[in-house]
Amino acid sequence: GGVGGGLGRGAACARSNGFAAVPSRLDVFGADGEALAQPLGKPLYRANLAEYTRAFRQESYGRLVSERLDGTARQLLEAAIALKQPMLQLSTFAPFTIDELVLKCPPTLECGRKPDAATVSKYLDTMCEDPVVKMASALNGKYMLNLQEMGNAIKQMTLESVIKFKFGELSARLYRMLLRGHARGECVAHGMRKYEVKQLADMAVLPDGETRPLLMRLLQAEYVLLQEVARTNDHNPRSTVYLWYVEPERAYRTLEAELLRTMHNLQARIKFERARQAEAVREVDPTGDGAVHEDPTSEGAQRLWLAQRRVDFLSHALLKVHETLMVVRTF
């Protein structure tokens, strides 16, 4: 390509590798940066997955803080993230002072107060002492967001909510004991303990007879694991200790597989419902001009309305399942 109007190096490189030339900055401006007369083709677009993931993480952090505390705490979190934006992709977060955070806060907080040092300090101390997840840490007069712990807490609580929805409140209570019992209720990924049925029943305040069937259902679904510890060489069941435990990464893989199956089923159902919707449209609009030729209260119009409602409901459900899958894969 020539200077000031020839093909840029991007197009030449693409064609030399067997690909069609795609307009890029080099193609549009030439190899030396001089503008070309016309672009070589239509511009192509792609999703910015890095930015999408960053925004999704930030929204998830904000939702967690808002649920644990309130909207003011979420404002402080967003201000701290904006203050140290380049560090958001890292597992650790750069420390900041209260004065730096006050300057980054909006003029009025959601609680109705102005962002003064006392209010900000009180909220940060509360975030440091949260019993479920320590959202921040104090360090020599500075504070630091614990993004990795917050992400782990989001995943754990999402898993617990799925267990509650699928297996009920009692199963969710047992599962929470297995996930958090070693940390006294805090969402911490390391150091999972193993418990006998009697220990779990005592912690969950449940009879042994009710606890075992609940654990067996979770075991069948591969959300919990069972280890046999034989006390004798003959592996007599009466002298064998059965320990129940959770392996988080395996539980997340199980959840991910279920979410993918659910998404596949929802997409198939949406395709079927859209076909029914198209049939209903042809009934009320046989000419295809976009005008409804039937009374809105007629049977055909009602079928069209119901078909649209089903598609909308299934599409919303698909988005919710995809959001849960993003939580499992992102953190």
mmCIF file of C-alpha atoms in Angstrom:
data_model
loop_
_atom_site.group_PDB
_atom_site.id
_atom_site.type_symbol
_atom_site.label_atom_id
_atom_site.label_comp_id
_atom_site.label_asym_id
_atom_site.label_seq_id
_atom_site.Cartn_x
_atom_site.Cartn_y
_atom_site.Cartn_z
ATOM 1 C CA GLY A 1 0.000 0.000 0.000
ATOM 2 C CA GLY A 2 1.134 3.530 -0.673
ATOM 3 C CA VAL A 3 1.383 6.512 1.582
ATOM 4 C CA GLY A 4 -1.612 8.873 1.715
ATOM 5 C CA GLY A 5 -4.239 6.688 0.097
ATOM 6 C CA GLY A 6 -2.980 3.122 -0.189
ATOM 7 C CA LEU A 7 -4.083 0.141 1.839
ATOM 8 C CA GLY A 8 -3.004 0.148 5.451
ATOM 9 C CA ARG A 9 -0.908 -2.604 6.974
ATOM 10 C CA GLY A 10 -3.983 -4.008 8.762
ATOM 11 C CA ALA A 11 -5.696 -4.939 5.500
ATOM 12 C CA ALA A 12 -2.498 -6.293 3.947
ATOM 13 C CA CYS A 13 -1.835 -8.464 6.982
ATOM 14 C CA ALA A 14 -5.408 -9.763 6.992
ATOM 15 C CA ARG A 15 -5.305 -10.698 3.309
ATOM 16 C CA SER A 16 -1.909 -12.349 3.613
ATOM 17 C CA ASN A 17 -3.398 -14.637 6.274
ATOM 18 C CA GLY A 18 -6.422 -15.538 4.173
ATOM 19 C CA PHE A 19 -8.948 -13.236 5.875
ATOM 20 C CA ALA A 20 -11.089 -10.541 4.307
ATOM 21 C CA ALA A 21 -9.911 -7.016 5.035
ATOM 22 C CA VAL A 22 -11.782 -5.452 7.942
ATOM 23 C CA PRO A 23 -11.757 -1.670 8.432
ATOM 24 C CA SER A 24 -9.556 -0.764 11.339
ATOM 25 C CA ARG A 25 -7.818 2.419 12.391
ATOM 26 C CA LEU A 26 -4.805 1.550 10.257
ATOM 27 C CA ASP A 27 -7.013 0.824 7.234
ATOM 28 C CA VAL A 28 -9.024 4.035 7.502
ATOM 29 C CA PHE A 29 -6.049 6.300 8.195
ATOM 30 C CA GLY A 30 -3.330 4.556 6.213
ATOM 31 C CA ALA A 31 -0.071 3.044 7.397
ATOM 32 C CA ASP A 32 1.389 6.424 8.338
ATOM 33 C CA GLY A 33 -1.796 7.851 9.882
ATOM 34 C CA GLU A 34 -2.778 9.949 6.834
ATOM 35 C CA ALA A 35 -6.529 9.862 6.212
ATOM 36 C CA LEU A 36 -7.823 7.808 3.295
ATOM 37 C CA ALA A 37 -10.456 9.124 0.922
ATOM 38 C CA GLN A 38 -13.015 6.431 1.854
ATOM 39 C CA PRO A 39 -13.166 3.499 4.264
ATOM 40 C CA LEU A 40 -12.475 0.151 2.653
ATOM 41 C CA GLY A 41 -15.775 -1.352 3.735
ATOM 42 C CA LYS A 42 -18.607 -1.269 6.215
ATOM 43 C CA PRO A 43 -17.511 -0.868 9.848
ATOM 44 C CA LEU A 44 -17.812 -3.950 12.005
ATOM 45 C CA TYR A 45 -18.785 -3.957 15.664
ATOM 46 C CA ARG A 46 -18.175 -6.364 18.490
ATOM 47 C CA ALA A 47 -19.176 -6.588 22.130
ATOM 48 C CA ASN A 48 -16.734 -5.143 24.638
ATOM 49 C CA LEU A 49 -16.711 -8.155 26.947
ATOM 50 C CA ALA A 50 -14.125 -6.681 29.290
ATOM 51 C CA GLU A 51 -16.238 -3.582 29.913
ATOM 52 C CA TYR A 52 -19.404 -5.670 30.185
ATOM 53 C CA THR A 53 -17.777 -7.914 32.794
ATOM 54 C CA ARG A 54 -16.456 -4.915 34.719
ATOM 55 C CA ALA A 55 -19.895 -3.268 34.771
ATOM 56 C CA PHE A 56 -21.541 -6.553 35.794
ATOM 57 C CA ARG A 57 -19.112 -7.003 38.675
ATOM 58 C CA GLN A 58 -19.596 -3.441 39.859
ATOM 59 C CA GLU A 59 -23.389 -3.810 39.757
ATOM 60 C CA SER A 60 -23.148 -7.083 41.701
ATOM 61 C CA TYR A 61 -20.912 -5.492 44.339
ATOM 62 C CA GLY A 62 -23.341 -2.596 44.663
ATOM 63 C CA ARG A 63 -26.326 -4.905 45.024
ATOM 64 C CA LEU A 64 -24.573 -6.908 47.748
ATOM 65 C CA VAL A 65 -23.665 -3.788 49.733
ATOM 66 C CA SER A 66 -27.160 -2.367 49.301
ATOM 67 C CA GLU A 67 -28.749 -5.589 50.597
ATOM 68 C CA ARG A 68 -26.353 -5.912 53.516
ATOM 69 C CA LEU A 69 -26.476 -2.215 54.509
ATOM 70 C CA ASP A 70 -28.337 0.453 52.511
ATOM 71 C CA GLY A 71 -28.186 2.731 49.489
ATOM 72 C CA THR A 72 -25.733 5.114 51.135
ATOM 73 C CA ALA A 73 -23.199 2.305 51.551
ATOM 74 C CA ARG A 74 -23.646 1.510 47.873
ATOM 75 C CA GLN A 75 -22.906 5.143 46.982
ATOM 76 C CA LEU A 76 -19.697 4.978 49.007
ATOM 77 C CA LEU A 77 -18.730 1.722 47.299
ATOM 78 C CA GLU A 78 -19.302 3.208 43.848
ATOM 79 C CA ALA A 79 -17.293 6.294 44.806
ATOM 80 C CA ALA A 80 -14.401 4.115 46.014
ATOM 81 C CA ILE A 81 -14.481 2.080 42.798
ATOM 82 C CA ALA A 82 -14.486 5.267 40.714
ATOM 83 C CA LEU A 83 -11.560 6.495 42.805
ATOM 84 C CA LYS A 84 -9.489 3.379 42.079
ATOM 85 C CA GLN A 85 -11.048 2.275 38.783
ATOM 86 C CA PRO A 86 -7.886 0.727 37.217
ATOM 87 C CA MET A 87 -7.617 -1.690 40.161
ATOM 88 C CA LEU A 88 -11.114 -3.141 39.723
ATOM 89 C CA GLN A 89 -9.901 -6.108 37.674
ATOM 90 C CA LEU A 90 -7.492 -7.196 40.413
ATOM 91 C CA SER A 91 -8.343 -9.392 43.387
ATOM 92 C CA THR A 92 -6.980 -6.748 45.749
ATOM 93 C CA PHE A 93 -7.919 -3.090 45.878
ATOM 94 C CA ALA A 94 -5.680 -0.064 46.318
ATOM 95 C CA PRO A 95 -6.075 1.569 49.758
ATOM 96 C CA PHE A 96 -7.690 4.983 50.035
ATOM 97 C CA THR A 97 -8.195 7.562 52.773
ATOM 98 C CA ILE A 98 -11.472 8.929 54.090
ATOM 99 C CA ASP A 99 -10.626 12.384 52.741
ATOM 100 C CA GLU A 100 -10.087 10.982 49.236
ATOM 101 C CA LEU A 101 -13.426 9.183 49.376
ATOM 102 C CA VAL A 102 -15.278 12.251 50.678
ATOM 103 C CA LEU A 103 -14.077 14.270 47.695
ATOM 104 C CA LYS A 104 -15.326 11.570 45.290
ATOM 105 C CA CYS A 105 -18.786 11.210 46.882
ATOM 106 C CA PRO A 106 -21.906 12.923 45.470
ATOM 107 C CA PRO A 107 -22.927 16.230 47.121
ATOM 108 C CA THR A 108 -25.760 14.564 49.059
ATOM 109 C CA LEU A 109 -25.898 10.933 50.175
ATOM 110 C CA GLU A 110 -29.026 8.818 50.041
ATOM 111 C CA CYS A 111 -29.389 9.065 53.816
ATOM 112 C CA GLY A 112 -29.892 12.815 53.380
ATOM 113 C CA ARG A 113 -26.537 13.873 54.813
ATOM 114 C CA LYS A 114 -23.602 15.510 53.161
ATOM 115 C CA PRO A 115 -20.531 13.265 52.806
ATOM 116 C CA ASP A 116 -18.541 14.284 55.874
ATOM 117 C CA ALA A 117 -15.658 12.320 57.386
ATOM 118 C CA ALA A 118 -17.671 11.064 60.373
ATOM 119 C CA THR A 119 -20.485 9.593 58.251
ATOM 120 C CA VAL A 120 -18.103 7.988 55.769
ATOM 121 C CA SER A 121 -15.952 6.549 58.567
ATOM 122 C CA LYS A 122 -19.007 5.049 60.280
ATOM 123 C CA TYR A 123 -20.138 3.292 57.120
ATOM 124 C CA LEU A 124 -16.657 1.994 56.321
ATOM 125 C CA ASP A 125 -16.269 0.585 59.834
ATOM 126 C CA THR A 126 -19.628 -1.171 59.465
ATOM 127 C CA MET A 127 -18.494 -2.676 56.162
ATOM 128 C CA CYS A 128 -15.325 -3.906 57.883
ATOM 129 C CA GLU A 129 -17.309 -5.646 60.645
ATOM 130 C CA ASP A 130 -20.123 -7.252 58.634
ATOM 131 C CA PRO A 131 -20.678 -10.786 60.012
ATOM 132 C CA VAL A 132 -21.396 -12.356 56.612
ATOM 133 C CA VAL A 133 -18.700 -10.777 54.444
ATOM 134 C CA LYS A 134 -16.026 -8.273 55.396
ATOM 135 C CA MET A 135 -16.529 -5.858 52.519
ATOM 136 C CA ALA A 136 -13.628 -3.614 53.543
ATOM 137 C CA SER A 137 -10.509 -3.666 55.688
ATOM 138 C CA ALA A 138 -8.787 -0.932 57.695
ATOM 139 C CA LEU A 139 -5.052 -0.498 57.217
ATOM 140 C CA ASN A 140 -2.996 2.198 58.997
ATOM 141 C CA GLY A 141 -5.660 4.873 58.755
ATOM 142 C CA LYS A 142 -6.650 3.821 55.236
ATOM 143 C CA TYR A 143 -9.361 1.505 53.939
ATOM 144 C CA MET A 144 -9.371 -1.121 51.237
ATOM 145 C CA LEU A 145 -12.264 -2.897 49.512
ATOM 146 C CA ASN A 146 -12.182 -6.702 49.693
ATOM 147 C CA LEU A 147 -13.426 -7.378 46.165
ATOM 148 C CA GLN A 148 -12.357 -11.023 46.141
ATOM 149 C CA GLU A 149 -14.243 -11.799 49.353
ATOM 150 C CA MET A 150 -17.273 -9.902 48.112
ATOM 151 C CA GLY A 151 -17.264 -11.874 44.869
ATOM 152 C CA ASN A 152 -16.982 -15.142 46.783
ATOM 153 C CA ALA A 153 -19.901 -14.106 49.010
ATOM 154 C CA ILE A 154 -22.021 -13.280 45.964
ATOM 155 C CA LYS A 155 -21.367 -16.752 44.520
ATOM 156 C CA GLN A 156 -22.040 -18.524 47.816
ATOM 157 C CA MET A 157 -25.295 -16.684 48.476
ATOM 158 C CA THR A 158 -26.410 -17.319 44.895
ATOM 159 C CA LEU A 159 -25.743 -21.032 45.379
ATOM 160 C CA GLU A 160 -27.641 -21.001 48.678
ATOM 161 C CA SER A 161 -30.619 -19.268 47.068
ATOM 162 C CA VAL A 162 -30.729 -21.934 44.343
ATOM 163 C CA ILE A 163 -30.645 -24.691 46.976
ATOM 164 C CA LYS A 164 -33.498 -22.991 48.836
ATOM 165 C CA PHE A 165 -35.573 -22.707 45.657
ATOM 166 C CA LYS A 166 -34.965 -26.324 44.557
ATOM 167 C CA PHE A 167 -34.947 -28.195 47.864
ATOM 168 C CA GLY A 168 -36.685 -25.975 50.406
ATOM 169 C CA GLU A 169 -35.829 -23.931 53.482
ATOM 170 C CA LEU A 170 -34.603 -26.837 55.649
ATOM 171 C CA SER A 171 -32.181 -28.066 52.982
ATOM 172 C CA ALA A 172 -30.914 -24.517 52.544
ATOM 173 C CA ARG A 173 -30.295 -24.294 56.290
ATOM 174 C CA LEU A 174 -28.211 -27.474 56.230
ATOM 175 C CA TYR A 175 -26.332 -26.333 53.168
ATOM 176 C CA ARG A 176 -25.560 -23.001 54.774
ATOM 177 C CA MET A 177 -24.101 -24.879 57.739
ATOM 178 C CA LEU A 178 -21.856 -26.888 55.431
ATOM 179 C CA LEU A 179 -20.715 -23.785 53.553
ATOM 180 C CA ARG A 180 -20.303 -21.395 56.468
ATOM 181 C CA GLY A 181 -20.101 -23.502 59.627
ATOM 182 C CA HIS A 182 -16.297 -23.351 59.715
ATOM 183 C CA ALA A 183 -16.361 -19.535 59.634
ATOM 184 C CA ARG A 184 -19.239 -18.892 62.067
ATOM 185 C CA GLY A 185 -21.589 -17.736 59.349
ATOM 186 C CA GLU A 186 -19.125 -15.771 57.242
ATOM 187 C CA CYS A 187 -18.846 -16.440 53.519
ATOM 188 C CA VAL A 188 -15.290 -17.773 53.307
ATOM 189 C CA ALA A 189 -14.241 -20.263 50.637
ATOM 190 C CA HIS A 190 -11.284 -21.922 52.353
ATOM 191 C CA GLY A 191 -11.239 -24.491 55.151
ATOM 192 C CA MET A 192 -14.499 -26.383 54.553
ATOM 193 C CA ARG A 193 -15.227 -28.829 57.368
ATOM 194 C CA LYS A 194 -16.829 -32.253 57.325
ATOM 195 C CA TYR A 195 -19.701 -33.114 59.649
ATOM 196 C CA GLU A 196 -21.610 -36.154 60.770
ATOM 197 C CA VAL A 197 -25.387 -36.177 60.487
ATOM 198 C CA LYS A 198 -25.803 -35.686 64.226
ATOM 199 C CA GLN A 199 -23.523 -32.643 64.216
ATOM 200 C CA LEU A 200 -25.425 -31.061 61.344
ATOM 201 C CA ALA A 201 -28.765 -31.838 62.960
ATOM 202 C CA ASP A 202 -27.673 -30.183 66.201
ATOM 203 C CA MET A 203 -26.389 -27.063 64.426
ATOM 204 C CA ALA A 204 -29.495 -26.758 62.254
ATOM 205 C CA VAL A 205 -31.840 -27.619 65.161
ATOM 206 C CA LEU A 206 -33.398 -30.526 63.239
ATOM 207 C CA PRO A 207 -34.142 -34.149 64.211
ATOM 208 C CA ASP A 208 -31.737 -36.766 62.842
ATOM 209 C CA GLY A 209 -34.604 -38.489 61.045
ATOM 210 C CA GLU A 210 -35.346 -35.350 59.013
ATOM 211 C CA THR A 211 -31.732 -34.407 58.382
ATOM 212 C CA ARG A 212 -30.582 -37.574 56.620
ATOM 213 C CA PRO A 213 -33.228 -37.561 53.823
ATOM 214 C CA LEU A 214 -32.494 -33.912 53.104
ATOM 215 C CA LEU A 215 -28.782 -34.643 52.810
ATOM 216 C CA MET A 216 -29.463 -37.627 50.557
ATOM 217 C CA ARG A 217 -31.419 -35.407 48.154
ATOM 218 C CA LEU A 218 -28.539 -32.948 48.033
ATOM 219 C CA LEU A 219 -26.097 -35.833 47.510
ATOM 220 C CA GLN A 220 -28.180 -37.209 44.650
ATOM 221 C CA ALA A 221 -28.102 -33.781 42.990
ATOM 222 C CA GLU A 222 -24.285 -33.664 43.510
ATOM 223 C CA TYR A 223 -24.387 -30.507 45.621
ATOM 224 C CA VAL A 224 -22.866 -32.262 48.663
ATOM 225 C CA LEU A 225 -20.363 -35.093 49.004
ATOM 226 C CA LEU A 226 -20.109 -38.025 51.411
ATOM 227 C CA GLN A 227 -16.912 -39.541 52.786
ATOM 228 C CA GLU A 228 -16.763 -42.924 54.508
ATOM 229 C CA VAL A 229 -14.187 -43.298 57.283
ATOM 230 C CA ALA A 230 -13.889 -46.956 58.312
ATOM 231 C CA ARG A 231 -12.766 -47.692 61.865
ATOM 232 C CA THR A 232 -12.130 -51.388 61.186
ATOM 233 C CA ASN A 233 -10.460 -53.268 58.349
ATOM 234 C CA ASP A 234 -13.653 -55.096 57.390
ATOM 235 C CA HIS A 235 -15.462 -51.773 56.709
ATOM 236 C CA ASN A 236 -18.369 -52.704 58.919
ATOM 237 C CA PRO A 237 -21.143 -50.125 58.308
ATOM 238 C CA ARG A 238 -21.874 -49.986 62.043
ATOM 239 C CA SER A 239 -18.336 -48.876 62.798
ATOM 240 C CA THR A 240 -18.002 -46.589 59.770
ATOM 241 C CA VAL A 241 -18.238 -42.823 60.179
ATOM 242 C CA TYR A 242 -20.029 -40.945 57.392
ATOM 243 C CA LEU A 243 -18.918 -37.347 56.919
ATOM 244 C CA TRP A 244 -20.848 -34.810 54.854
ATOM 245 C CA TYR A 245 -19.147 -31.862 53.220
ATOM 246 C CA VAL A 246 -19.297 -29.399 50.320
ATOM 247 C CA GLU A 247 -16.642 -28.911 47.676
ATOM 248 C CA PRO A 248 -17.507 -25.396 46.415
ATOM 249 C CA GLU A 249 -15.914 -25.620 42.968
ATOM 250 C CA ARG A 250 -17.681 -28.901 42.257
ATOM 251 C CA ALA A 251 -20.979 -27.457 43.494
ATOM 252 C CA TYR A 252 -20.529 -24.458 41.190
ATOM 253 C CA ARG A 253 -19.870 -26.778 38.237
ATOM 254 C CA THR A 254 -23.053 -28.681 39.064
ATOM 255 C CA LEU A 255 -24.997 -25.435 39.236
ATOM 256 C CA GLU A 256 -23.472 -24.225 35.968
ATOM 257 C CA ALA A 257 -24.476 -27.442 34.184
ATOM 258 C CA GLU A 258 -28.044 -27.108 35.465
ATOM 259 C CA LEU A 259 -28.210 -23.479 34.370
ATOM 260 C CA LEU A 260 -26.998 -24.372 30.871
ATOM 261 C CA ARG A 261 -29.632 -27.118 30.589
ATOM 262 C CA THR A 262 -32.300 -24.698 31.767
ATOM 263 C CA MET A 263 -31.209 -22.093 29.220
ATOM 264 C CA HIS A 264 -31.350 -24.695 26.442
ATOM 265 C CA ASN A 265 -34.872 -25.737 27.459
ATOM 266 C CA LEU A 266 -36.039 -22.129 27.710
ATOM 267 C CA GLN A 267 -34.663 -21.292 24.263
ATOM 268 C CA ALA A 268 -36.437 -24.309 22.773
ATOM 269 C CA ARG A 269 -39.686 -23.320 24.480
ATOM 270 C CA ILE A 270 -39.364 -19.698 23.307
ATOM 271 C CA LYS A 271 -38.882 -20.914 19.730
ATOM 272 C CA PHE A 272 -42.042 -23.019 20.018
ATOM 273 C CA GLU A 273 -44.064 -20.176 21.548
ATOM 274 C CA ARG A 274 -42.917 -17.749 18.856
ATOM 275 C CA ALA A 275 -44.180 -20.155 16.214
ATOM 276 C CA ARG A 276 -47.558 -20.195 17.972
ATOM 277 C CA GLN A 277 -47.435 -16.416 18.173
ATOM 278 C CA ALA A 278 -46.844 -16.208 14.415
ATOM 279 C CA GLU A 279 -49.926 -18.370 13.827
ATOM 280 C CA ALA A 280 -51.982 -16.099 16.065
ATOM 281 C CA VAL A 281 -50.717 -13.045 14.154
ATOM 282 C CA ARG A 282 -51.803 -14.583 10.851
ATOM 283 C CA GLU A 283 -55.284 -15.125 12.292
ATOM 284 C CA VAL A 284 -55.815 -11.498 13.312
ATOM 285 C CA ASP A 285 -53.833 -10.031 10.377
ATOM 286 C CA PRO A 286 -54.394 -12.292 7.353
ATOM 287 C CA THR A 287 -53.294 -9.600 4.879
ATOM 288 C CA GLY A 288 -49.967 -9.009 6.605
ATOM 289 C CA ASP A 289 -50.264 -5.226 6.445
ATOM 290 C CA GLY A 290 -49.751 -4.806 10.200
ATOM 291 C CA ALA A 291 -53.348 -3.820 10.932
ATOM 292 C CA VAL A 292 -55.504 -5.932 13.268
ATOM 293 C CA HIS A 293 -58.696 -6.892 11.433
ATOM 294 C CA GLU A 294 -60.451 -8.439 14.438
ATOM 295 C CA ASP A 295 -62.099 -7.100 17.549
ATOM 296 C CA PRO A 296 -59.536 -6.950 20.418
ATOM 297 C CA THR A 297 -61.960 -8.979 22.522
ATOM 298 C CA SER A 298 -62.248 -11.754 19.932
ATOM 299 C CA GLU A 299 -60.859 -15.223 20.489
ATOM 300 C CA GLY A 300 -58.040 -14.730 17.968
ATOM 301 C CA ALA A 301 -56.913 -11.462 19.540
ATOM 302 C CA GLN A 302 -56.938 -13.085 22.975
ATOM 303 C CA ARG A 303 -54.778 -15.951 21.699
ATOM 304 C CA LEU A 304 -52.324 -13.438 20.272
ATOM 305 C CA TRP A 305 -52.174 -11.565 23.583
ATOM 306 C CA LEU A 306 -51.581 -14.797 25.533
ATOM 307 C CA ALA A 307 -48.899 -15.925 23.081
ATOM 308 C CA GLN A 308 -47.067 -12.618 23.469
ATOM 309 C CA ARG A 309 -47.344 -12.852 27.249
ATOM 310 C CA ARG A 310 -45.819 -16.341 27.225
ATOM 311 C CA VAL A 311 -42.912 -15.214 25.045
ATOM 312 C CA ASP A 312 -42.271 -12.199 27.278
ATOM 313 C CA PHE A 313 -42.395 -14.327 30.436
ATOM 314 C CA LEU A 314 -40.018 -16.952 29.040
ATOM 315 C CA SER A 315 -37.633 -14.285 27.729
ATOM 316 C CA HIS A 316 -37.518 -12.656 31.159
ATOM 317 C CA ALA A 317 -36.859 -16.046 32.776
ATOM 318 C CA LEU A 318 -34.034 -16.660 30.296
ATOM 319 C CA LEU A 319 -32.427 -13.340 31.238
ATOM 320 C CA LYS A 320 -32.613 -14.197 34.955
ATOM 321 C CA VAL A 321 -31.021 -17.603 34.380
ATOM 322 C CA HIS A 322 -28.304 -15.983 32.274
ATOM 323 C CA GLU A 323 -27.642 -13.466 35.054
ATOM 324 C CA THR A 324 -27.183 -16.311 37.547
ATOM 325 C CA LEU A 325 -24.820 -18.036 35.124
ATOM 326 C CA MET A 326 -22.819 -14.817 34.809
ATOM 327 C CA VAL A 327 -22.428 -14.708 38.601
ATOM 328 C CA VAL A 328 -21.071 -18.266 38.642
ATOM 329 C CA ARG A 329 -18.646 -17.638 35.775
ATOM 330 C CA THR A 330 -17.539 -14.080 36.545
ATOM 331 C CA PHE A 331 -16.480 -14.279 40.201
#
